[in-house]
PDB file of C-alpha atoms in Angstrom:
ATOM      1  CA  MET A1337       0.000   0.000   0.000  1.00 50.00           C
ATOM      2  CA  ASP A1338       1.480   3.334  -1.037  1.00 52.00           C
ATOM      3  CA  LEU A1339       2.203   5.664   1.889  1.00 52.00           C
ATOM      4  CA  ALA A1340       1.047   8.761   0.003  1.00 56.00           C
ATOM      5  CA  TRP A1341      -2.437   7.408  -0.674  1.00 61.00           C
ATOM      6  CA  SER A1342      -2.570   5.988   2.835  1.00 67.00           C
ATOM      7  CA  ALA A1343      -1.842   9.445   4.260  1.00 71.00           C
ATOM      8  CA  VAL A1344      -4.476  11.065   2.048  1.00 72.00           C
ATOM      9  CA  THR A1345      -7.076   8.492   3.038  1.00 71.00           C
ATOM     10  CA  MET A1346      -6.171   8.763   6.714  1.00 72.00           C
ATOM     11  CA  SER A1347      -6.420  12.551   6.631  1.00 76.00           C
ATOM     12  CA  ALA A1348      -9.834  12.256   4.970  1.00 76.00           C
ATOM     13  CA  HIS A1349     -11.007   9.938   7.767  1.00 76.00           C
ATOM     14  CA  LEU A1350      -9.654  12.335  10.396  1.00 79.00           C
ATOM     15  CA  ALA A1351     -11.412  15.245   8.671  1.00 80.00           C
ATOM     16  CA  ILE A1352     -14.704  13.335   8.756  1.00 79.00           C
ATOM     17  CA  ILE A1353     -14.258  12.585  12.467  1.00 80.00           C
ATOM     18  CA  LEU A1354     -13.401  16.206  13.244  1.00 81.00           C
ATOM     19  CA  SER A1355     -16.330  17.569  11.221  1.00 79.00           C
ATOM     20  CA  ILE A1356     -18.760  15.211  12.994  1.00 78.00           C
ATOM     21  CA  LEU A1357     -17.483  16.290  16.398  1.00 77.00           C
ATOM     22  CA  ILE A1358     -17.693  19.985  15.437  1.00 78.00           C
ATOM     23  CA  ALA A1359     -21.235  19.526  14.101  1.00 75.00           C
ATOM     24  CA  LEU A1360     -22.292  17.787  17.318  1.00 71.00           C
ATOM     25  CA  GLY A1361     -20.721  20.547  19.396  1.00 71.00           C
ATOM     26  CA  ASN A1362     -22.516  23.208  17.370  1.00 71.00           C
ATOM     27  CA  ALA A1363     -25.820  21.353  17.688  1.00 66.00           C
ATOM     28  CA  VAL A1364     -25.464  21.133  21.457  1.00 64.00           C
ATOM     29  CA  TYR A1365     -24.518  24.808  21.657  1.00 68.00           C
ATOM     30  CA  LEU A1366     -27.423  25.938  19.460  1.00 63.00           C
ATOM     31  CA  SER A1367     -30.002  23.796  21.209  1.00 60.00           C
ATOM     32  CA  ALA A1368     -28.853  25.129  24.586  1.00 59.00           C
ATOM     33  CA  ARG A1369     -28.846  28.740  23.382  1.00 63.00           C
ATOM     34  CA  GLU A1370     -31.964  28.937  21.228  1.00 59.00           C
ATOM     35  CA  HIS A1371     -35.135  27.014  21.873  1.00 57.00           C
ATOM     36  CA  THR A1372     -36.486  27.587  18.356  1.00 50.00           C
ATOM     37  CA  ILE A1373     -35.160  24.272  17.050  1.00 50.00           C
ATOM     38  CA  ARG A1374     -37.768  21.523  17.439  1.00 63.00           C
ATOM     39  CA  VAL A1375     -35.753  18.425  18.227  1.00 69.00           C
ATOM     40  CA  THR A1376     -37.417  15.598  20.102  1.00 74.00           C
ATOM     41  CA  PRO A1377     -35.402  13.456  22.538  1.00 79.00           C
ATOM     42  CA  LEU A1378     -35.787  10.479  20.183  1.00 78.00           C
ATOM     43  CA  LEU A1379     -34.325  12.452  17.283  1.00 77.00           C
ATOM     44  CA  ARG A1380     -31.492  13.750  19.461  1.00 79.00           C
ATOM     45  CA  PHE A1381     -30.712  10.159  20.508  1.00 82.00           C
ATOM     46  CA  ALA A1382     -30.811   8.998  16.872  1.00 82.00           C
ATOM     47  CA  LEU A1383     -28.495  11.762  15.653  1.00 81.00           C
ATOM     48  CA  THR A1384     -26.063  11.049  18.472  1.00 83.00           C
ATOM     49  CA  GLY A1385     -26.131   7.363  17.522  1.00 85.00           C
ATOM     50  CA  VAL A1386     -25.320   8.120  13.880  1.00 85.00           C
ATOM     51  CA  ALA A1387     -22.468  10.437  14.809  1.00 85.00           C
ATOM     52  CA  SER A1388     -21.062   7.981  17.348  1.00 87.00           C
ATOM     53  CA  ALA A1389     -21.229   5.067  14.907  1.00 86.00           C
ATOM     54  CA  LEU A1390     -19.476   7.113  12.218  1.00 87.00           C
ATOM     55  CA  VAL A1391     -16.740   8.212  14.603  1.00 87.00           C
ATOM     56  CA  VAL A1392     -16.121   4.638  15.808  1.00 87.00           C
ATOM     57  CA  GLU A1393     -16.025   3.325  12.236  1.00 86.00           C
ATOM     58  CA  ARG A1394     -13.682   6.044  11.007  1.00 85.00           C
ATOM     59  CA  CYS A1395     -11.379   5.613  14.044  1.00 86.00           C
ATOM     60  CA  TYR A1396     -11.124   1.909  13.217  1.00 87.00           C
ATOM     61  CA  TYR A1397      -9.998   2.751   9.683  1.00 83.00           C
ATOM     62  CA  VAL A1398      -7.481   5.326  10.933  1.00 83.00           C
ATOM     63  CA  ILE A1399      -6.003   2.773  13.342  1.00 86.00           C
ATOM     64  CA  ALA A1400      -5.972   0.159  10.563  1.00 83.00           C
ATOM     65  CA  ARG A1401      -4.073   2.583   8.325  1.00 80.00           C
ATOM     66  CA  LEU A1402      -1.567   3.345  11.081  1.00 82.00           C
ATOM     67  CA  LEU A1403      -0.943  -0.362  11.702  1.00 82.00           C
ATOM     68  CA  VAL A1404      -0.758  -1.368   8.039  1.00 78.00           C
ATOM     69  CA  ASN A1405       2.982  -2.175   8.201  1.00 80.00           C
ATOM     70  CA  SER A1406       2.833  -3.911  11.587  1.00 81.00           C
ATOM     71  CA  PRO A1407       2.066  -7.567  12.384  1.00 85.00           C
ATOM     72  CA  VAL A1408      -1.423  -6.541  13.515  1.00 83.00           C
ATOM     73  CA  ASP A1409      -3.591  -6.691  10.395  1.00 78.00           C
ATOM     74  CA  LEU A1410      -6.944  -5.032  11.034  1.00 81.00           C
ATOM     75  CA  TRP A1411      -7.937  -5.291   7.368  1.00 75.00           C
ATOM     76  CA  SER A1412      -8.167  -9.080   7.541  1.00 75.00           C
ATOM     77  CA  MET A1413     -10.279  -9.187  10.719  1.00 76.00           C
ATOM     78  CA  HIS A1414     -13.241 -10.332   8.675  1.00 66.00           C
ATOM     79  CA  PRO A1415     -16.392  -9.435  10.593  1.00 71.00           C
ATOM     80  CA  ALA A1416     -15.126  -6.204  12.181  1.00 76.00           C
ATOM     81  CA  PRO A1417     -15.397  -3.826   9.173  1.00 78.00           C
ATOM     82  CA  GLU A1418     -18.723  -5.330   8.120  1.00 75.00           C
ATOM     83  CA  ILE A1419     -20.156  -5.029  11.615  1.00 79.00           C
ATOM     84  CA  LEU A1420     -18.972  -1.423  11.878  1.00 81.00           C
ATOM     85  CA  SER A1421     -20.607  -0.616   8.537  1.00 79.00           C
ATOM     86  CA  GLY A1422     -23.768  -2.364   9.697  1.00 77.00           C
ATOM     87  CA  MET A1423     -23.665  -0.281  12.865  1.00 81.00           C
ATOM     88  CA  VAL A1424     -23.575   2.928  10.819  1.00 83.00           C
ATOM     89  CA  ALA A1425     -26.348   1.702   8.520  1.00 79.00           C
ATOM     90  CA  SER A1426     -28.624   0.699  11.388  1.00 79.00           C
ATOM     91  CA  ALA A1427     -27.996   4.016  13.151  1.00 83.00           C
ATOM     92  CA  CYS A1428     -28.916   5.864   9.937  1.00 81.00           C
ATOM     93  CA  LEU A1429     -32.054   3.741   9.633  1.00 79.00           C
ATOM     94  CA  PHE A1430     -33.006   4.561  13.218  1.00 80.00           C
ATOM     95  CA  CYS A1431     -32.382   8.259  12.521  1.00 79.00           C
ATOM     96  CA  ALA A1432     -34.579   8.165   9.424  1.00 78.00           C
ATOM     97  CA  THR A1433     -37.302   6.442  11.431  1.00 79.00           C
ATOM     98  CA  ALA A1434     -37.066   9.088  14.142  1.00 78.00           C
ATOM     99  CA  ILE A1435     -37.339  11.862  11.550  1.00 75.00           C
ATOM    100  CA  LEU A1436     -40.314  10.219   9.832  1.00 76.00           C
ATOM    101  CA  SER A1437     -42.185   9.545  13.067  1.00 76.00           C
ATOM    102  CA  THR A1438     -41.852  13.079  14.441  1.00 72.00           C
ATOM    103  CA  GLY A1439     -45.257  14.748  14.492  1.00 74.00           C
ATOM    104  CA  ARG A1440     -47.185  11.677  13.268  1.00 78.00           C
ATOM    105  CA  ASP A1441     -50.130   9.989  14.904  1.00 82.00           C
ATOM    106  CA  ALA A1442     -49.853   6.622  16.684  1.00 85.00           C
ATOM    107  CA  GLU A1443     -50.984   4.544  13.684  1.00 88.00           C
ATOM    108  CA  HIS A1444     -48.293   5.979  11.401  1.00 84.00           C
ATOM    109  CA  ARG A1445     -45.640   5.563  14.107  1.00 82.00           C
ATOM    110  CA  ARG A1446     -46.573   1.884  14.504  1.00 87.00           C
ATOM    111  CA  LEU A1447     -46.322   1.339  10.744  1.00 86.00           C
ATOM    112  CA  ILE A1448     -42.936   3.063  10.606  1.00 83.00           C
ATOM    113  CA  ALA A1449     -41.737   0.999  13.592  1.00 83.00           C
ATOM    114  CA  ALA A1450     -42.906  -2.236  11.922  1.00 87.00           C
ATOM    115  CA  ILE A1451     -41.002  -1.373   8.742  1.00 83.00           C
ATOM    116  CA  GLU A1452     -37.899  -0.607  10.799  1.00 81.00           C
ATOM    117  CA  ILE A1453     -38.174  -3.920  12.666  1.00 85.00           C
ATOM    118  CA  VAL A1454     -38.331  -5.819   9.354  1.00 87.00           C
ATOM    119  CA  PHE A1455     -35.251  -3.963   8.072  1.00 80.00           C
ATOM    120  CA  VAL A1456     -33.342  -4.612  11.312  1.00 79.00           C
ATOM    121  CA  ILE A1457     -34.145  -8.330  11.122  1.00 87.00           C
ATOM    122  CA  LEU A1458     -33.003  -8.457   7.491  1.00 83.00           C
ATOM    123  CA  CYS A1459     -29.800  -6.580   8.336  1.00 74.00           C
ATOM    124  CA  GLY A1460     -29.143  -8.909  11.267  1.00 78.00           C
ATOM    125  CA  VAL A1461     -29.592 -11.963   9.075  1.00 85.00           C
ATOM    126  CA  SER A1462     -27.274 -10.551   6.410  1.00 78.00           C
ATOM    127  CA  LEU A1463     -24.623  -9.638   9.000  1.00 71.00           C
ATOM    128  CA  ALA A1464     -24.853 -13.111  10.507  1.00 78.00           C
ATOM    129  CA  TRP A1465     -24.473 -14.583   7.033  1.00 79.00           C
ATOM    130  CA  LEU A1466     -21.392 -12.399   6.396  1.00 71.00           C
ATOM    131  CA  ALA A1467     -19.847 -13.337   9.732  1.00 70.00           C
ATOM    132  CA  TRP A1468     -20.459 -17.038   9.108  1.00 71.00           C
TER     133      TRP A1468
END
């Protein structure tokens, strides 16, 4: 693996991590300062989950890039990258569900929750199949 492209990729991952942390900090600051933003606790939890999953996934890739020339090979740890990507995807799905269910009546929220449960089961089965 060429060191120049590895450095470019690693700096891109670090930039993504830094931008996520800055965006979260700004969101916390704005929600504490102005009460005009309508964010439910469920949506706040979902957005925090997406940001946390992205930061964990990107940190894994940064560490894998740093250890590329060492005996520890994080690229060949088969289920780890797939599970991290599944974590980000499921957090994004939960965030989309939280956005869609905000301001809806109980019947629509139940339908949205049922669709999310089906997707989570399908994702779990596919991740189990990949890990097998």
